[in-house]
mmCIF file of C-alpha atoms in Angstrom:
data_model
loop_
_atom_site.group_PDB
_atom_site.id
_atom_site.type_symbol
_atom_site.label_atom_id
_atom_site.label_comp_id
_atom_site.label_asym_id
_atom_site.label_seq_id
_atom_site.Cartn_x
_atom_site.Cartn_y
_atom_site.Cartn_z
ATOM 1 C CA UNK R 144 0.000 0.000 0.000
ATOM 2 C CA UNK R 145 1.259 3.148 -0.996
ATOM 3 C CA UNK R 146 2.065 5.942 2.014
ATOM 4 C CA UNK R 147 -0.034 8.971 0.724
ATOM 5 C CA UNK R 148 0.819 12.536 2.764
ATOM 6 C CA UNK R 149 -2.092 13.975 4.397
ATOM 7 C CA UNK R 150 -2.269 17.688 2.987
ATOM 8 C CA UNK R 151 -4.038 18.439 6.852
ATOM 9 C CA UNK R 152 -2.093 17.172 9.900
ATOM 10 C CA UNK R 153 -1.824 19.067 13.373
ATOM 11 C CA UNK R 154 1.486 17.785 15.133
ATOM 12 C CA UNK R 155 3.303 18.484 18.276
ATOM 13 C CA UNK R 156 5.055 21.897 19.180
ATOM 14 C CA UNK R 157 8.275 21.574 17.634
ATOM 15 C CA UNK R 158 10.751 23.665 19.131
ATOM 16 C CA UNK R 159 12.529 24.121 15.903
ATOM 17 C CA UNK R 160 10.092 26.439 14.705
ATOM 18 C CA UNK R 161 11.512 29.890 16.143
ATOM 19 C CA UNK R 162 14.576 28.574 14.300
ATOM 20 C CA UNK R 163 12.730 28.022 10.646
ATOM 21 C CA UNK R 164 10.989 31.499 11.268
ATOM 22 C CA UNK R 165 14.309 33.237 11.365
ATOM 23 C CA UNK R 166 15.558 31.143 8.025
ATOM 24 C CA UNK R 167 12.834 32.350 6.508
ATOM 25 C CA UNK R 168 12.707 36.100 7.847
ATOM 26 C CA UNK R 169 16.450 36.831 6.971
ATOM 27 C CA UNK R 170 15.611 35.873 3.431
ATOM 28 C CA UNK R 171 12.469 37.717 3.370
ATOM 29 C CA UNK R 172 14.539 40.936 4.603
ATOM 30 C CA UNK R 173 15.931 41.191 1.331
ATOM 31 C CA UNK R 174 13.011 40.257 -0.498
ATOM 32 C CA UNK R 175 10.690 42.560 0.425
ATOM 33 C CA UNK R 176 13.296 45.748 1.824
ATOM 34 C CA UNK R 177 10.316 47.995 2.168
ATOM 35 C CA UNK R 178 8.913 45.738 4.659
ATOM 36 C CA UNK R 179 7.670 47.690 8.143
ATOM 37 C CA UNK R 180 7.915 43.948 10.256
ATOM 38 C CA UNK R 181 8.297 40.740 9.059
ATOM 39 C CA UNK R 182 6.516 38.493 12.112
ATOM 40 C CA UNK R 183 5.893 34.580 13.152
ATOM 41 C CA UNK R 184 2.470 34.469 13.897
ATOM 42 C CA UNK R 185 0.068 31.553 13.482
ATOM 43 C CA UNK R 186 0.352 28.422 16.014
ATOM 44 C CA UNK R 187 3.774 27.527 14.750
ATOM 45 C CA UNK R 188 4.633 31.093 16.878
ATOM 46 C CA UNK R 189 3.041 30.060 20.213
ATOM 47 C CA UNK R 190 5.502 28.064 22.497
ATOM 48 C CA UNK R 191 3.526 24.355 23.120
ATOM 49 C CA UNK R 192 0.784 24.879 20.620
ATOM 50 C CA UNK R 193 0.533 21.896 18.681
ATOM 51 C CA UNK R 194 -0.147 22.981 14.740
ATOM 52 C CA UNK R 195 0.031 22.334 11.414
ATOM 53 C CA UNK R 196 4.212 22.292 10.318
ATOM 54 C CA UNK R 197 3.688 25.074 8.102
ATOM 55 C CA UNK R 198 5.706 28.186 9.370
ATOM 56 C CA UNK R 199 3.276 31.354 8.958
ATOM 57 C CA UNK R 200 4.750 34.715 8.317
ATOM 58 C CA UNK R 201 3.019 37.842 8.304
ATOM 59 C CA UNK R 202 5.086 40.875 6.451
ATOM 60 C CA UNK R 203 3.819 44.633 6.526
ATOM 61 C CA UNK R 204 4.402 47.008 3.274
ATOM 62 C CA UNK R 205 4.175 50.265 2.897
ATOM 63 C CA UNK R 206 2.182 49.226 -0.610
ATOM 64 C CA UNK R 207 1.329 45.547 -1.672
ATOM 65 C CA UNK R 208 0.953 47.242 -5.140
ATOM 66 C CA UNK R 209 4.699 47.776 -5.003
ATOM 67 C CA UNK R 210 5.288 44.279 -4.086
ATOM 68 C CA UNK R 211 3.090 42.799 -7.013
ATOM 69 C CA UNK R 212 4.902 44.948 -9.394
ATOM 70 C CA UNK R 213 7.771 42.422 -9.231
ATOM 71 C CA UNK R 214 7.064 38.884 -8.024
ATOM 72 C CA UNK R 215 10.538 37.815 -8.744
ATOM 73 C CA UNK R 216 12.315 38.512 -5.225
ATOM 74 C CA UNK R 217 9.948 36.349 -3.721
ATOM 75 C CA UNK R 218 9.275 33.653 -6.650
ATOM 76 C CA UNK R 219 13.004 32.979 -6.619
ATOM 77 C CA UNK R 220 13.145 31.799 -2.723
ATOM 78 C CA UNK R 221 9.896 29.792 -3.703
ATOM 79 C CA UNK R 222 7.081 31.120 -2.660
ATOM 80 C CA UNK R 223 4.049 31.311 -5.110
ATOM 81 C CA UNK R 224 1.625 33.940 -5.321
ATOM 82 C CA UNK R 225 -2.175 32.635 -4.548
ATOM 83 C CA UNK R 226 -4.334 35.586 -5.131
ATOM 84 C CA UNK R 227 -7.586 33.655 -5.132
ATOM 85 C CA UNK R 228 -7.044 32.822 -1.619
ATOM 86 C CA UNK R 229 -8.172 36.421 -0.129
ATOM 87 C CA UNK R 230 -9.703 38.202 -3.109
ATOM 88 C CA UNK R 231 -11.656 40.456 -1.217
ATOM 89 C CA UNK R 232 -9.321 42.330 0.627
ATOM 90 C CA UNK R 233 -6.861 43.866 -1.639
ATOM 91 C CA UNK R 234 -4.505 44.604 1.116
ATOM 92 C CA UNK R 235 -3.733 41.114 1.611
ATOM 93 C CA UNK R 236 -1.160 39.156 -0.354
ATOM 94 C CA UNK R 237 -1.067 35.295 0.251
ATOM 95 C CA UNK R 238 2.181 33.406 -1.132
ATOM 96 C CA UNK R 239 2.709 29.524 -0.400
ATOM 97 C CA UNK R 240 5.766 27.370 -0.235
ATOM 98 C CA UNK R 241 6.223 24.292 -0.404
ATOM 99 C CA UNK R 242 9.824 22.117 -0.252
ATOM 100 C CA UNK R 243 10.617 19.146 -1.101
ATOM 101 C CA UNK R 244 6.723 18.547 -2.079
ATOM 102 C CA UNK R 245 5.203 19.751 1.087
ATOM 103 C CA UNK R 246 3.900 22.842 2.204
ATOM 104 C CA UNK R 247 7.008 24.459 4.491
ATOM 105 C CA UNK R 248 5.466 28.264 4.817
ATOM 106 C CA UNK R 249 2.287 30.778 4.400
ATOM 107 C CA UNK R 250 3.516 34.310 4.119
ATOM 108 C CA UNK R 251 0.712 36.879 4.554
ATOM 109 C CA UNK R 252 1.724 40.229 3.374
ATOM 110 C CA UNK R 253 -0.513 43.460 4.345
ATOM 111 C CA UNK R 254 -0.293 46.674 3.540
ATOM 112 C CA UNK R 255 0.601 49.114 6.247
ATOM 113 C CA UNK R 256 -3.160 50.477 6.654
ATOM 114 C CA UNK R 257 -4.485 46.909 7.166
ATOM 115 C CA UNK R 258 -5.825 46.018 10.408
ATOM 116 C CA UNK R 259 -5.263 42.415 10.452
ATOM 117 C CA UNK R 260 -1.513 42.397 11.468
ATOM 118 C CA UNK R 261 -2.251 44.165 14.804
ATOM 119 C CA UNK R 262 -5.610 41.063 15.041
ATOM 120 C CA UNK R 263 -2.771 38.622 14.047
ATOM 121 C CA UNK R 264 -0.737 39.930 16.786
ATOM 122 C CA UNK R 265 -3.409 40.200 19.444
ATOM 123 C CA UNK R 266 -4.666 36.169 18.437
ATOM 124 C CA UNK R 267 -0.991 35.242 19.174
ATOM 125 C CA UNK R 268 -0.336 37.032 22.770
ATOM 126 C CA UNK R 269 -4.198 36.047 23.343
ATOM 127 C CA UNK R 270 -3.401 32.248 23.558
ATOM 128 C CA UNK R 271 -0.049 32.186 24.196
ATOM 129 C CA UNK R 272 -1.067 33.855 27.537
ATOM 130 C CA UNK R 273 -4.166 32.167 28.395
ATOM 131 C CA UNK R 274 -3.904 27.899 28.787
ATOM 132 C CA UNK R 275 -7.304 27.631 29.129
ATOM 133 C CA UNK R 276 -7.728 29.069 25.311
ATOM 134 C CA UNK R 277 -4.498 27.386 24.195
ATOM 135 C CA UNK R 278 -5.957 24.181 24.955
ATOM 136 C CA UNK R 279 -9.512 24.949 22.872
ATOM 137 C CA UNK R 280 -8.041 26.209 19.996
ATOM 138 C CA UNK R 281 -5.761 22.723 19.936
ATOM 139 C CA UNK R 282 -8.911 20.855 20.640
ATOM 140 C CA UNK R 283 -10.274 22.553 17.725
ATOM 141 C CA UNK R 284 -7.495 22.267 15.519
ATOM 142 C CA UNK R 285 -6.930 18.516 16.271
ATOM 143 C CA UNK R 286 -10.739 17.675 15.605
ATOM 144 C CA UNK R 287 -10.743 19.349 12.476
ATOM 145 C CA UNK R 288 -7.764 17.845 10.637
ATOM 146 C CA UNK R 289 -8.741 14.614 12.046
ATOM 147 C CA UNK R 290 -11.810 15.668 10.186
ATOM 148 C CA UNK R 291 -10.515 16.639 6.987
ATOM 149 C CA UNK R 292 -7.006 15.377 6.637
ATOM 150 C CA UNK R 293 -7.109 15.735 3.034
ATOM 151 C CA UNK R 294 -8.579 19.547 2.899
ATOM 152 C CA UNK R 295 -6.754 22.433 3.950
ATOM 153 C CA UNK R 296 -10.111 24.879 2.889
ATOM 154 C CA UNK R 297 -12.890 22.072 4.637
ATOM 155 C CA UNK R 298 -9.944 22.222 7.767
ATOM 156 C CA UNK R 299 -9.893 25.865 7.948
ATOM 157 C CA UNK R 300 -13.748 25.917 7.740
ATOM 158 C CA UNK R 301 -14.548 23.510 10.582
ATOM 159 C CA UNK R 302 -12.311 25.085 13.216
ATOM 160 C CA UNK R 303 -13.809 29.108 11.689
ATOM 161 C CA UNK R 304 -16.250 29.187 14.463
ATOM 162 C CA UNK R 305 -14.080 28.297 17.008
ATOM 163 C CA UNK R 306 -11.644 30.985 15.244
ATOM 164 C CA UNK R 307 -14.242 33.478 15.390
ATOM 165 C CA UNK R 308 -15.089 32.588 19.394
ATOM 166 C CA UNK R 309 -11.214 32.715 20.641
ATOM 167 C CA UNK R 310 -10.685 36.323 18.217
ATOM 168 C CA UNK R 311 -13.497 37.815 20.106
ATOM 169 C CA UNK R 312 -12.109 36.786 23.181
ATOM 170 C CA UNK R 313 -9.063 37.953 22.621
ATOM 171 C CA UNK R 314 -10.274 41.458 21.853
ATOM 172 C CA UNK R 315 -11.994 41.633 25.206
ATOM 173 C CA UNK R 316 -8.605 40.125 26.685
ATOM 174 C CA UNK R 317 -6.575 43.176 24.534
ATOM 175 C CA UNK R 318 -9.225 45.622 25.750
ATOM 176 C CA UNK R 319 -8.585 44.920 29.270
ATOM 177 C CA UNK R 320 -4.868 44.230 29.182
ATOM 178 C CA UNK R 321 -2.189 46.820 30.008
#
């Protein structure tokens, strides 16, 4: 029987991460040199979280017009320009990469007036400081790639309200933090 890769699969916090992250940022740095921040977020950036092994990076630019002027920095360390996966928000630039035949990274790139980075951000402190919501959004996570091993849109989708529950907490968390 042949081995077939599931395209969905939540594993263990590896603590080699942190350490792919940077790889990828220091590459990215000269990729993008406009770029405001070039950030881990996702659950590949919260210590213990178990997640997908996909390293997500979220870069700020002064203009993602700029940027999609001239794909070729960023085509030639591999990363491939989806725009189909967030068409309605035109400040929002999704590019996948995979090596060796399996999806490595995600990098999100907003323009500076976007208001997702600073969600991104407050999602990330949110359950890296609170266990309690660490643990649901793992639950969540876990149940839906078990799920939908072979569907990284039906994966996304069953863990969206759960998504939606932790992001609201997390702005009530924000709002009272500090």
């Amino acid at each position: 029987m042949k081995d077939v890769a599931r395209v969905v699969e939540v594993v263990a916090y590896d603590p080699a991460w942190p350490e792919r992250f940077t790889a990828a940022q220091r590459l990215l740095v000269g990729a993008l040199p406009t770029a405001v921040s070039i950030e881990h977020i996702g659950s590949t950036s919260v210590p213990g979280l178990a997640a997908k092994p996909i390293i997500d990076l979220q870069a700020v630019v002064p203009d993602v017009e700029v940027v999609l002027a001239d794909l070729r920095p960023l085509e030639q360390l591999g990363y491939v320009y989806r725009p189909l996966v967030f068409p309605d928000d035109d400040q929002h630039l999704f590019f996948a990469k995979d090596t060796a035949g399996r999806r490595t990274e995600h990098l999100h790139v907003f323009g500076v007036a976007s208001p997702v980075p600073a969600e991104n951000r407050l999602f990330r402190a949110y359950i890296a400081a609170d266990a309690d919501a660490a643990r649901r959004y793992e639950a969540a996570k876990r149940h839906a790639a078990e799920r939908h091993p072979d569907s990284r849109a039906r994966y996304g989708a069953a863990k969206e309200e759960a998504m939606r529950q932790l992001a609201a907490e997390a702005r009530l968390w924000g709002g009272s933090a500090g």
